[in-house]
Amino acid sequence: AASDAGKRISESWVALDVPQCGYCQAGQIMTATALLVRTPNPSDADIDAAMSGNICRCATYVRIRAAIKRAAAARTGGSHGA
């Protein structure tokens, strides 16, 4: 389950151009993957709570949230219009 979630997160990160400088990406991706393993269909509040310990100096938080939602939708075969 973790490898599938990680793959979906990585694909979503690239599709939505989340990384800018790349400094925080490892922590962001690991935390987002753990979130999807624990909570397959996270709400905005779930995402905020899980990701709050990861600071992005480029402020790509909107894209991070969209990528997590896209990855969650991919699990269920849905689509996310981000």
JSON list of N, CA and C in Angstrom, two decimals:
[
{"chain": "A", "resi": 1, "resn": "ALA", "atom": "N", "xyz": [0.82, -1.20, 0.00]},
{"chain": "A", "resi": 1, "resn": "ALA", "atom": "CA", "xyz": [0.00, 0.00, 0.00]},
{"chain": "A", "resi": 1, "resn": "ALA", "atom": "C", "xyz": [0.86, 1.25, 0.00]},
{"chain": "A", "resi": 2, "resn": "ALA", "atom": "N", "xyz": [1.95, 1.23, 0.76]},
{"chain": "A", "resi": 2, "resn": "ALA", "atom": "CA", "xyz": [2.81, 2.42, 0.83]},
{"chain": "A", "resi": 2, "resn": "ALA", "atom": "C", "xyz": [3.47, 2.70, -0.51]},
{"chain": "A", "resi": 3, "resn": "SER", "atom": "N", "xyz": [3.91, 1.63, -1.21]},
{"chain": "A", "resi": 3, "resn": "SER", "atom": "CA", "xyz": [4.56, 1.86, -2.49]},
{"chain": "A", "resi": 3, "resn": "SER", "atom": "C", "xyz": [3.58, 2.40, -3.52]},
{"chain": "A", "resi": 4, "resn": "ASP", "atom": "N", "xyz": [2.33, 1.92, -3.49]},
{"chain": "A", "resi": 4, "resn": "ASP", "atom": "CA", "xyz": [1.31, 2.44, -4.40]},
{"chain": "A", "resi": 4, "resn": "ASP", "atom": "C", "xyz": [1.01, 3.90, -4.08]},
{"chain": "A", "resi": 5, "resn": "ALA", "atom": "N", "xyz": [0.87, 4.22, -2.81]},
{"chain": "A", "resi": 5, "resn": "ALA", "atom": "CA", "xyz": [0.61, 5.61, -2.41]},
{"chain": "A", "resi": 5, "resn": "ALA", "atom": "C", "xyz": [1.79, 6.49, -2.80]},
{"chain": "A", "resi": 6, "resn": "GLY", "atom": "N", "xyz": [2.99, 6.01, -2.59]},
{"chain": "A", "resi": 6, "resn": "GLY", "atom": "CA", "xyz": [4.18, 6.78, -2.96]},
{"chain": "A", "resi": 6, "resn": "GLY", "atom": "C", "xyz": [4.26, 7.04, -4.44]},
{"chain": "A", "resi": 7, "resn": "LYS", "atom": "N", "xyz": [3.90, 6.03, -5.22]},
{"chain": "A", "resi": 7, "resn": "LYS", "atom": "CA", "xyz": [3.91, 6.19, -6.68]},
{"chain": "A", "resi": 7, "resn": "LYS", "atom": "C", "xyz": [2.88, 7.24, -7.11]},
{"chain": "A", "resi": 8, "resn": "ARG", "atom": "N", "xyz": [1.68, 7.16, -6.53]},
{"chain": "A", "resi": 8, "resn": "ARG", "atom": "CA", "xyz": [0.64, 8.13, -6.88]},
{"chain": "A", "resi": 8, "resn": "ARG", "atom": "C", "xyz": [1.03, 9.55, -6.46]},
{"chain": "A", "resi": 9, "resn": "ILE", "atom": "N", "xyz": [1.65, 9.67, -5.28]},
{"chain": "A", "resi": 9, "resn": "ILE", "atom": "CA", "xyz": [2.10, 10.99, -4.82]},
{"chain": "A", "resi": 9, "resn": "ILE", "atom": "C", "xyz": [3.17, 11.52, -5.77]},
{"chain": "A", "resi": 10, "resn": "SER", "atom": "N", "xyz": [4.16, 10.71, -6.09]},
{"chain": "A", "resi": 10, "resn": "SER", "atom": "CA", "xyz": [5.25, 11.15, -6.98]},
{"chain": "A", "resi": 10, "resn": "SER", "atom": "C", "xyz": [4.72, 11.58, -8.34]},
{"chain": "A", "resi": 11, "resn": "GLU", "atom": "N", "xyz": [3.81, 10.79, -8.90]},
{"chain": "A", "resi": 11, "resn": "GLU", "atom": "CA", "xyz": [3.23, 11.14, -10.19]},
{"chain": "A", "resi": 11, "resn": "GLU", "atom": "C", "xyz": [2.44, 12.45, -10.11]},
{"chain": "A", "resi": 12, "resn": "SER", "atom": "N", "xyz": [1.71, 12.63, -9.04]},
{"chain": "A", "resi": 12, "resn": "SER", "atom": "CA", "xyz": [0.93, 13.86, -8.86]},
{"chain": "A", "resi": 12, "resn": "SER", "atom": "C", "xyz": [1.85, 15.07, -8.67]},
{"chain": "A", "resi": 13, "resn": "TRP", "atom": "N", "xyz": [2.94, 14.87, -7.93]},
{"chain": "A", "resi": 13, "resn": "TRP", "atom": "CA", "xyz": [3.90, 15.96, -7.70]},
{"chain": "A", "resi": 13, "resn": "TRP", "atom": "C", "xyz": [4.43, 16.48, -9.04]},
{"chain": "A", "resi": 14, "resn": "VAL", "atom": "N", "xyz": [4.77, 15.55, -9.93]},
{"chain": "A", "resi": 14, "resn": "VAL", "atom": "CA", "xyz": [5.31, 15.92, -11.24]},
{"chain": "A", "resi": 14, "resn": "VAL", "atom": "C", "xyz": [4.22, 16.53, -12.11]},
{"chain": "A", "resi": 15, "resn": "ALA", "atom": "N", "xyz": [3.05, 15.90, -12.14]},
{"chain": "A", "resi": 15, "resn": "ALA", "atom": "CA", "xyz": [1.96, 16.37, -13.00]},
{"chain": "A", "resi": 15, "resn": "ALA", "atom": "C", "xyz": [1.52, 17.79, -12.66]},
{"chain": "A", "resi": 16, "resn": "LEU", "atom": "N", "xyz": [1.59, 18.14, -11.38]},
{"chain": "A", "resi": 16, "resn": "LEU", "atom": "CA", "xyz": [1.13, 19.47, -10.95]},
{"chain": "A", "resi": 16, "resn": "LEU", "atom": "C", "xyz": [2.28, 20.44, -10.69]},
{"chain": "A", "resi": 17, "resn": "ASP", "atom": "N", "xyz": [3.49, 20.07, -11.12]},
{"chain": "A", "resi": 17, "resn": "ASP", "atom": "CA", "xyz": [4.66, 20.94, -10.96]},
{"chain": "A", "resi": 17, "resn": "ASP", "atom": "C", "xyz": [4.83, 21.47, -9.54]},
{"chain": "A", "resi": 18, "resn": "VAL", "atom": "N", "xyz": [4.72, 20.58, -8.57]},
{"chain": "A", "resi": 18, "resn": "VAL", "atom": "CA", "xyz": [4.85, 21.00, -7.17]},
{"chain": "A", "resi": 18, "resn": "VAL", "atom": "C", "xyz": [6.25, 21.51, -6.84]},
{"chain": "A", "resi": 19, "resn": "PRO", "atom": "N", "xyz": [7.32, 20.78, -7.20]},
{"chain": "A", "resi": 19, "resn": "PRO", "atom": "CA", "xyz": [8.63, 21.22, -6.74]},
{"chain": "A", "resi": 19, "resn": "PRO", "atom": "C", "xyz": [9.10, 22.51, -7.41]},
{"chain": "A", "resi": 20, "resn": "GLN", "atom": "N", "xyz": [9.71, 23.34, -6.63]},
{"chain": "A", "resi": 20, "resn": "GLN", "atom": "CA", "xyz": [10.39, 24.52, -7.18]},
{"chain": "A", "resi": 20, "resn": "GLN", "atom": "C", "xyz": [11.87, 24.37, -6.86]},
{"chain": "A", "resi": 21, "resn": "CYS", "atom": "N", "xyz": [12.27, 24.73, -5.66]},
{"chain": "A", "resi": 21, "resn": "CYS", "atom": "CA", "xyz": [13.70, 24.63, -5.33]},
{"chain": "A", "resi": 21, "resn": "CYS", "atom": "C", "xyz": [14.08, 23.19, -4.98]},
{"chain": "A", "resi": 22, "resn": "GLY", "atom": "N", "xyz": [13.11, 22.39, -4.52]},
{"chain": "A", "resi": 22, "resn": "GLY", "atom": "CA", "xyz": [13.37, 21.00, -4.18]},
{"chain": "A", "resi": 22, "resn": "GLY", "atom": "C", "xyz": [13.84, 20.75, -2.76]},
{"chain": "A", "resi": 23, "resn": "TYR", "atom": "N", "xyz": [14.12, 21.80, -2.01]},
{"chain": "A", "resi": 23, "resn": "TYR", "atom": "CA", "xyz": [14.70, 21.65, -0.67]},
{"chain": "A", "resi": 23, "resn": "TYR", "atom": "C", "xyz": [13.82, 20.81, 0.25]},
{"chain": "A", "resi": 24, "resn": "CYS", "atom": "N", "xyz": [12.52, 21.02, 0.23]},
{"chain": "A", "resi": 24, "resn": "CYS", "atom": "CA", "xyz": [11.62, 20.35, 1.17]},
{"chain": "A", "resi": 24, "resn": "CYS", "atom": "C", "xyz": [10.95, 19.10, 0.59]},
{"chain": "A", "resi": 25, "resn": "GLN", "atom": "N", "xyz": [11.21, 18.79, -0.66]},
{"chain": "A", "resi": 25, "resn": "GLN", "atom": "CA", "xyz": [10.42, 17.77, -1.34]},
{"chain": "A", "resi": 25, "resn": "GLN", "atom": "C", "xyz": [10.47, 16.39, -0.72]},
{"chain": "A", "resi": 26, "resn": "ALA", "atom": "N", "xyz": [11.62, 15.95, -0.27]},
{"chain": "A", "resi": 26, "resn": "ALA", "atom": "CA", "xyz": [11.70, 14.60, 0.33]},
{"chain": "A", "resi": 26, "resn": "ALA", "atom": "C", "xyz": [10.76, 14.48, 1.53]},
{"chain": "A", "resi": 27, "resn": "GLY", "atom": "N", "xyz": [10.80, 15.45, 2.41]},
{"chain": "A", "resi": 27, "resn": "GLY", "atom": "CA", "xyz": [9.92, 15.43, 3.58]},
{"chain": "A", "resi": 27, "resn": "GLY", "atom": "C", "xyz": [8.46, 15.57, 3.21]},
{"chain": "A", "resi": 28, "resn": "GLN", "atom": "N", "xyz": [8.17, 16.43, 2.25]},
{"chain": "A", "resi": 28, "resn": "GLN", "atom": "CA", "xyz": [6.78, 16.62, 1.81]},
{"chain": "A", "resi": 28, "resn": "GLN", "atom": "C", "xyz": [6.23, 15.32, 1.22]},
{"chain": "A", "resi": 29, "resn": "ILE", "atom": "N", "xyz": [7.01, 14.68, 0.36]},
{"chain": "A", "resi": 29, "resn": "ILE", "atom": "CA", "xyz": [6.55, 13.46, -0.31]},
{"chain": "A", "resi": 29, "resn": "ILE", "atom": "C", "xyz": [6.40, 12.32, 0.70]},
{"chain": "A", "resi": 30, "resn": "MET", "atom": "N", "xyz": [7.34, 12.18, 1.62]},
{"chain": "A", "resi": 30, "resn": "MET", "atom": "CA", "xyz": [7.23, 11.12, 2.63]},
{"chain": "A", "resi": 30, "resn": "MET", "atom": "C", "xyz": [6.01, 11.33, 3.52]},
{"chain": "A", "resi": 31, "resn": "THR", "atom": "N", "xyz": [5.77, 12.57, 3.92]},
{"chain": "A", "resi": 31, "resn": "THR", "atom": "CA", "xyz": [4.63, 12.86, 4.79]},
{"chain": "A", "resi": 31, "resn": "THR", "atom": "C", "xyz": [3.32, 12.67, 4.04]},
{"chain": "A", "resi": 32, "resn": "ALA", "atom": "N", "xyz": [3.26, 13.11, 2.79]},
{"chain": "A", "resi": 32, "resn": "ALA", "atom": "CA", "xyz": [2.04, 12.94, 1.99]},
{"chain": "A", "resi": 32, "resn": "ALA", "atom": "C", "xyz": [1.75, 11.46, 1.75]},
{"chain": "A", "resi": 33, "resn": "THR", "atom": "N", "xyz": [2.78, 10.68, 1.50]},
{"chain": "A", "resi": 33, "resn": "THR", "atom": "CA", "xyz": [2.60, 9.24, 1.30]},
{"chain": "A", "resi": 33, "resn": "THR", "atom": "C", "xyz": [2.07, 8.59, 2.58]},
{"chain": "A", "resi": 34, "resn": "ALA", "atom": "N", "xyz": [2.65, 8.93, 3.71]},
{"chain": "A", "resi": 34, "resn": "ALA", "atom": "CA", "xyz": [2.18, 8.38, 4.99]},
{"chain": "A", "resi": 34, "resn": "ALA", "atom": "C", "xyz": [0.72, 8.77, 5.24]},
{"chain": "A", "resi": 35, "resn": "LEU", "atom": "N", "xyz": [0.37, 10.00, 4.89]},
{"chain": "A", "resi": 35, "resn": "LEU", "atom": "CA", "xyz": [-1.02, 10.45, 5.04]},
{"chain": "A", "resi": 35, "resn": "LEU", "atom": "C", "xyz": [-1.96, 9.58, 4.22]},
{"chain": "A", "resi": 36, "resn": "LEU", "atom": "N", "xyz": [-1.62, 9.32, 2.96]},
{"chain": "A", "resi": 36, "resn": "LEU", "atom": "CA", "xyz": [-2.52, 8.52, 2.11]},
{"chain": "A", "resi": 36, "resn": "LEU", "atom": "C", "xyz": [-2.61, 7.07, 2.57]},
{"chain": "A", "resi": 37, "resn": "VAL", "atom": "N", "xyz": [-1.54, 6.55, 3.12]},
{"chain": "A", "resi": 37, "resn": "VAL", "atom": "CA", "xyz": [-1.59, 5.18, 3.66]},
{"chain": "A", "resi": 37, "resn": "VAL", "atom": "C", "xyz": [-2.54, 5.14, 4.86]},
{"chain": "A", "resi": 38, "resn": "ARG", "atom": "N", "xyz": [-2.44, 6.16, 5.70]},
{"chain": "A", "resi": 38, "resn": "ARG", "atom": "CA", "xyz": [-3.25, 6.23, 6.92]},
{"chain": "A", "resi": 38, "resn": "ARG", "atom": "C", "xyz": [-4.68, 6.68, 6.64]},
{"chain": "A", "resi": 39, "resn": "THR", "atom": "N", "xyz": [-4.84, 7.64, 5.71]},
{"chain": "A", "resi": 39, "resn": "THR", "atom": "CA", "xyz": [-6.14, 8.24, 5.41]},
{"chain": "A", "resi": 39, "resn": "THR", "atom": "C", "xyz": [-6.28, 8.30, 3.89]},
{"chain": "A", "resi": 40, "resn": "PRO", "atom": "N", "xyz": [-6.83, 7.27, 3.27]},
{"chain": "A", "resi": 40, "resn": "PRO", "atom": "CA", "xyz": [-6.86, 7.18, 1.81]},
{"chain": "A", "resi": 40, "resn": "PRO", "atom": "C", "xyz": [-7.60, 8.32, 1.09]},
{"chain": "A", "resi": 41, "resn": "ASN", "atom": "N", "xyz": [-8.56, 8.93, 1.76]},
{"chain": "A", "resi": 41, "resn": "ASN", "atom": "CA", "xyz": [-9.30, 10.04, 1.14]},
{"chain": "A", "resi": 41, "resn": "ASN", "atom": "C", "xyz": [-9.31, 11.23, 2.10]},
{"chain": "A", "resi": 42, "resn": "PRO", "atom": "N", "xyz": [-8.18, 11.92, 2.24]},
{"chain": "A", "resi": 42, "resn": "PRO", "atom": "CA", "xyz": [-8.06, 12.96, 3.26]},
{"chain": "A", "resi": 42, "resn": "PRO", "atom": "C", "xyz": [-8.86, 14.22, 2.94]},
{"chain": "A", "resi": 43, "resn": "SER", "atom": "N", "xyz": [-9.38, 14.82, 3.98]},
{"chain": "A", "resi": 43, "resn": "SER", "atom": "CA", "xyz": [-10.05, 16.12, 3.86]},
{"chain": "A", "resi": 43, "resn": "SER", "atom": "C", "xyz": [-8.97, 17.21, 3.88]},
{"chain": "A", "resi": 44, "resn": "ASP", "atom": "N", "xyz": [-9.38, 18.44, 3.61]},
{"chain": "A", "resi": 44, "resn": "ASP", "atom": "CA", "xyz": [-8.44, 19.55, 3.71]},
{"chain": "A", "resi": 44, "resn": "ASP", "atom": "C", "xyz": [-7.85, 19.64, 5.11]},
{"chain": "A", "resi": 45, "resn": "ALA", "atom": "N", "xyz": [-8.69, 19.42, 6.12]},
{"chain": "A", "resi": 45, "resn": "ALA", "atom": "CA", "xyz": [-8.21, 19.47, 7.51]},
{"chain": "A", "resi": 45, "resn": "ALA", "atom": "C", "xyz": [-7.19, 18.36, 7.78]},
{"chain": "A", "resi": 46, "resn": "ASP", "atom": "N", "xyz": [-7.43, 17.16, 7.23]},
{"chain": "A", "resi": 46, "resn": "ASP", "atom": "CA", "xyz": [-6.46, 16.06, 7.37]},
{"chain": "A", "resi": 46, "resn": "ASP", "atom": "C", "xyz": [-5.12, 16.44, 6.74]},
{"chain": "A", "resi": 47, "resn": "ILE", "atom": "N", "xyz": [-5.19, 17.03, 5.55]},
{"chain": "A", "resi": 47, "resn": "ILE", "atom": "CA", "xyz": [-3.97, 17.43, 4.84]},
{"chain": "A", "resi": 47, "resn": "ILE", "atom": "C", "xyz": [-3.23, 18.50, 5.64]},
{"chain": "A", "resi": 48, "resn": "ASP", "atom": "N", "xyz": [-3.96, 19.50, 6.10]},
{"chain": "A", "resi": 48, "resn": "ASP", "atom": "CA", "xyz": [-3.34, 20.57, 6.89]},
{"chain": "A", "resi": 48, "resn": "ASP", "atom": "C", "xyz": [-2.65, 20.01, 8.13]},
{"chain": "A", "resi": 49, "resn": "ALA", "atom": "N", "xyz": [-3.33, 19.13, 8.84]},
{"chain": "A", "resi": 49, "resn": "ALA", "atom": "CA", "xyz": [-2.77, 18.56, 10.07]},
{"chain": "A", "resi": 49, "resn": "ALA", "atom": "C", "xyz": [-1.52, 17.73, 9.77]},
{"chain": "A", "resi": 50, "resn": "ALA", "atom": "N", "xyz": [-1.60, 16.91, 8.73]},
{"chain": "A", "resi": 50, "resn": "ALA", "atom": "CA", "xyz": [-0.47, 16.03, 8.41]},
{"chain": "A", "resi": 50, "resn": "ALA", "atom": "C", "xyz": [0.73, 16.80, 7.90]},
{"chain": "A", "resi": 51, "resn": "MET", "atom": "N", "xyz": [0.49, 17.82, 7.10]},
{"chain": "A", "resi": 51, "resn": "MET", "atom": "CA", "xyz": [1.58, 18.52, 6.43]},
{"chain": "A", "resi": 51, "resn": "MET", "atom": "C", "xyz": [2.11, 19.71, 7.22]},
{"chain": "A", "resi": 52, "resn": "SER", "atom": "N", "xyz": [1.52, 20.02, 8.35]},
{"chain": "A", "resi": 52, "resn": "SER", "atom": "CA", "xyz": [1.87, 21.24, 9.09]},
{"chain": "A", "resi": 52, "resn": "SER", "atom": "C", "xyz": [3.32, 21.28, 9.58]},
{"chain": "A", "resi": 53, "resn": "GLY", "atom": "N", "xyz": [3.96, 20.15, 9.71]},
{"chain": "A", "resi": 53, "resn": "GLY", "atom": "CA", "xyz": [5.35, 20.13, 10.17]},
{"chain": "A", "resi": 53, "resn": "GLY", "atom": "C", "xyz": [6.36, 20.33, 9.07]},
{"chain": "A", "resi": 54, "resn": "ASN", "atom": "N", "xyz": [5.89, 20.42, 7.83]},
{"chain": "A", "resi": 54, "resn": "ASN", "atom": "CA", "xyz": [6.79, 20.58, 6.68]},
{"chain": "A", "resi": 54, "resn": "ASN", "atom": "C", "xyz": [6.65, 21.98, 6.11]},
{"chain": "A", "resi": 55, "resn": "ILE", "atom": "N", "xyz": [7.69, 22.75, 6.23]},
{"chain": "A", "resi": 55, "resn": "ILE", "atom": "CA", "xyz": [7.67, 24.12, 5.75]},
{"chain": "A", "resi": 55, "resn": "ILE", "atom": "C", "xyz": [8.25, 24.17, 4.33]},
{"chain": "A", "resi": 56, "resn": "CYS", "atom": "N", "xyz": [7.54, 24.85, 3.44]},
{"chain": "A", "resi": 56, "resn": "CYS", "atom": "CA", "xyz": [8.00, 25.02, 2.06]},
{"chain": "A", "resi": 56, "resn": "CYS", "atom": "C", "xyz": [8.35, 26.49, 1.87]},
{"chain": "A", "resi": 57, "resn": "ARG", "atom": "N", "xyz": [9.62, 26.77, 1.68]},
{"chain": "A", "resi": 57, "resn": "ARG", "atom": "CA", "xyz": [10.04, 28.17, 1.55]},
{"chain": "A", "resi": 57, "resn": "ARG", "atom": "C", "xyz": [9.54, 28.80, 0.26]},
{"chain": "A", "resi": 58, "resn": "CYS", "atom": "N", "xyz": [9.17, 27.97, -0.73]},
{"chain": "A", "resi": 58, "resn": "CYS", "atom": "CA", "xyz": [8.64, 28.49, -1.99]},
{"chain": "A", "resi": 58, "resn": "CYS", "atom": "C", "xyz": [7.13, 28.67, -1.94]},
{"chain": "A", "resi": 59, "resn": "ALA", "atom": "N", "xyz": [6.51, 28.26, -0.85]},
{"chain": "A", "resi": 59, "resn": "ALA", "atom": "CA", "xyz": [5.07, 28.43, -0.61]},
{"chain": "A", "resi": 59, "resn": "ALA", "atom": "C", "xyz": [4.21, 27.77, -1.68]},
{"chain": "A", "resi": 60, "resn": "THR", "atom": "N", "xyz": [4.51, 26.50, -1.98]},
{"chain": "A", "resi": 60, "resn": "THR", "atom": "CA", "xyz": [3.72, 25.77, -2.97]},
{"chain": "A", "resi": 60, "resn": "THR", "atom": "C", "xyz": [2.59, 24.98, -2.32]},
{"chain": "A", "resi": 61, "resn": "TYR", "atom": "N", "xyz": [2.07, 25.48, -1.22]},
{"chain": "A", "resi": 61, "resn": "TYR", "atom": "CA", "xyz": [1.07, 24.75, -0.45]},
{"chain": "A", "resi": 61, "resn": "TYR", "atom": "C", "xyz": [-0.20, 24.43, -1.24]},
{"chain": "A", "resi": 62, "resn": "VAL", "atom": "N", "xyz": [-0.63, 25.33, -2.11]},
{"chain": "A", "resi": 62, "resn": "VAL", "atom": "CA", "xyz": [-1.83, 25.07, -2.91]},
{"chain": "A", "resi": 62, "resn": "VAL", "atom": "C", "xyz": [-1.59, 23.89, -3.83]},
{"chain": "A", "resi": 63, "resn": "ARG", "atom": "N", "xyz": [-0.42, 23.84, -4.46]},
{"chain": "A", "resi": 63, "resn": "ARG", "atom": "CA", "xyz": [-0.10, 22.71, -5.34]},
{"chain": "A", "resi": 63, "resn": "ARG", "atom": "C", "xyz": [0.11, 21.43, -4.56]},
{"chain": "A", "resi": 64, "resn": "ILE", "atom": "N", "xyz": [0.68, 21.52, -3.37]},
{"chain": "A", "resi": 64, "resn": "ILE", "atom": "CA", "xyz": [0.86, 20.34, -2.53]},
{"chain": "A", "resi": 64, "resn": "ILE", "atom": "C", "xyz": [-0.49, 19.73, -2.19]},
{"chain": "A", "resi": 65, "resn": "ARG", "atom": "N", "xyz": [-1.43, 20.56, -1.75]},
{"chain": "A", "resi": 65, "resn": "ARG", "atom": "CA", "xyz": [-2.77, 20.08, -1.43]},
{"chain": "A", "resi": 65, "resn": "ARG", "atom": "C", "xyz": [-3.42, 19.45, -2.66]},
{"chain": "A", "resi": 66, "resn": "ALA", "atom": "N", "xyz": [-3.32, 20.11, -3.81]},
{"chain": "A", "resi": 66, "resn": "ALA", "atom": "CA", "xyz": [-3.91, 19.59, -5.05]},
{"chain": "A", "resi": 66, "resn": "ALA", "atom": "C", "xyz": [-3.29, 18.25, -5.44]},
{"chain": "A", "resi": 67, "resn": "ALA", "atom": "N", "xyz": [-1.98, 18.12, -5.26]},
{"chain": "A", "resi": 67, "resn": "ALA", "atom": "CA", "xyz": [-1.31, 16.87, -5.60]},
{"chain": "A", "resi": 67, "resn": "ALA", "atom": "C", "xyz": [-1.76, 15.73, -4.69]},
{"chain": "A", "resi": 68, "resn": "ILE", "atom": "N", "xyz": [-1.94, 16.02, -3.41]},
{"chain": "A", "resi": 68, "resn": "ILE", "atom": "CA", "xyz": [-2.42, 14.99, -2.49]},
{"chain": "A", "resi": 68, "resn": "ILE", "atom": "C", "xyz": [-3.84, 14.57, -2.86]},
{"chain": "A", "resi": 69, "resn": "LYS", "atom": "N", "xyz": [-4.68, 15.53, -3.17]},
{"chain": "A", "resi": 69, "resn": "LYS", "atom": "CA", "xyz": [-6.06, 15.20, -3.57]},
{"chain": "A", "resi": 69, "resn": "LYS", "atom": "C", "xyz": [-6.07, 14.42, -4.88]},
{"chain": "A", "resi": 70, "resn": "ARG", "atom": "N", "xyz": [-5.20, 14.78, -5.81]},
{"chain": "A", "resi": 70, "resn": "ARG", "atom": "CA", "xyz": [-5.11, 14.06, -7.08]},
{"chain": "A", "resi": 70, "resn": "ARG", "atom": "C", "xyz": [-4.68, 12.61, -6.85]},
{"chain": "A", "resi": 71, "resn": "ALA", "atom": "N", "xyz": [-3.69, 12.43, -6.00]},
{"chain": "A", "resi": 71, "resn": "ALA", "atom": "CA", "xyz": [-3.20, 11.08, -5.69]},
{"chain": "A", "resi": 71, "resn": "ALA", "atom": "C", "xyz": [-4.28, 10.25, -5.00]},
{"chain": "A", "resi": 72, "resn": "ALA", "atom": "N", "xyz": [-5.05, 10.87, -4.12]},
{"chain": "A", "resi": 72, "resn": "ALA", "atom": "CA", "xyz": [-6.14, 10.16, -3.45]},
{"chain": "A", "resi": 72, "resn": "ALA", "atom": "C", "xyz": [-7.21, 9.76, -4.46]},
{"chain": "A", "resi": 73, "resn": "ALA", "atom": "N", "xyz": [-7.52, 10.66, -5.38]},
{"chain": "A", "resi": 73, "resn": "ALA", "atom": "CA", "xyz": [-8.53, 10.36, -6.40]},
{"chain": "A", "resi": 73, "resn": "ALA", "atom": "C", "xyz": [-8.06, 9.25, -7.33]},
{"chain": "A", "resi": 74, "resn": "ALA", "atom": "N", "xyz": [-6.77, 9.19, -7.61]},
{"chain": "A", "resi": 74, "resn": "ALA", "atom": "CA", "xyz": [-6.22, 8.15, -8.49]},
{"chain": "A", "resi": 74, "resn": "ALA", "atom": "C", "xyz": [-6.40, 6.77, -7.88]},
{"chain": "A", "resi": 75, "resn": "ARG", "atom": "N", "xyz": [-6.39, 6.68, -6.57]},
{"chain": "A", "resi": 75, "resn": "ARG", "atom": "CA", "xyz": [-6.58, 5.40, -5.88]},
{"chain": "A", "resi": 75, "resn": "ARG", "atom": "C", "xyz": [-7.96, 4.85, -6.16]},
{"chain": "A", "resi": 76, "resn": "THR", "atom": "N", "xyz": [-8.94, 5.72, -6.21]},
{"chain": "A", "resi": 76, "resn": "THR", "atom": "CA", "xyz": [-10.32, 5.29, -6.40]},
{"chain": "A", "resi": 76, "resn": "THR", "atom": "C", "xyz": [-10.74, 5.32, -7.86]},
{"chain": "A", "resi": 77, "resn": "GLY", "atom": "N", "xyz": [-9.81, 5.66, -8.73]},
{"chain": "A", "resi": 77, "resn": "GLY", "atom": "CA", "xyz": [-10.13, 5.72, -10.15]},
{"chain": "A", "resi": 77, "resn": "GLY", "atom": "C", "xyz": [-10.82, 7.00, -10.54]},
{"chain": "A", "resi": 78, "resn": "GLY", "atom": "N", "xyz": [-10.94, 7.92, -9.60]},
{"chain": "A", "resi": 78, "resn": "GLY", "atom": "CA", "xyz": [-11.58, 9.20, -9.89]},
{"chain": "A", "resi": 78, "resn": "GLY", "atom": "C", "xyz": [-10.60, 10.16, -10.50]},
{"chain": "A", "resi": 79, "resn": "SER", "atom": "N", "xyz": [-11.07, 11.35, -10.74]},
{"chain": "A", "resi": 79, "resn": "SER", "atom": "CA", "xyz": [-10.18, 12.38, -11.26]},
{"chain": "A", "resi": 79, "resn": "SER", "atom": "C", "xyz": [-10.33, 13.62, -10.41]},
{"chain": "A", "resi": 80, "resn": "HIS", "atom": "N", "xyz": [-9.31, 14.42, -10.42]},
{"chain": "A", "resi": 80, "resn": "HIS", "atom": "CA", "xyz": [-9.33, 15.66, -9.65]},
{"chain": "A", "resi": 80, "resn": "HIS", "atom": "C", "xyz": [-8.94, 16.76, -10.62]},
{"chain": "A", "resi": 81, "resn": "GLY", "atom": "N", "xyz": [-9.79, 17.71, -10.78]},
{"chain": "A", "resi": 81, "resn": "GLY", "atom": "CA", "xyz": [-9.57, 18.76, -11.76]},
{"chain": "A", "resi": 81, "resn": "GLY", "atom": "C", "xyz": [-8.59, 19.81, -11.33]},
{"chain": "A", "resi": 82, "resn": "ALA", "atom": "N", "xyz": [-7.44, 19.44, -10.87]},
{"chain": "A", "resi": 82, "resn": "ALA", "atom": "CA", "xyz": [-6.45, 20.42, -10.43]},
{"chain": "A", "resi": 82, "resn": "ALA", "atom": "C", "xyz": [-5.53, 20.79, -11.56]}
]
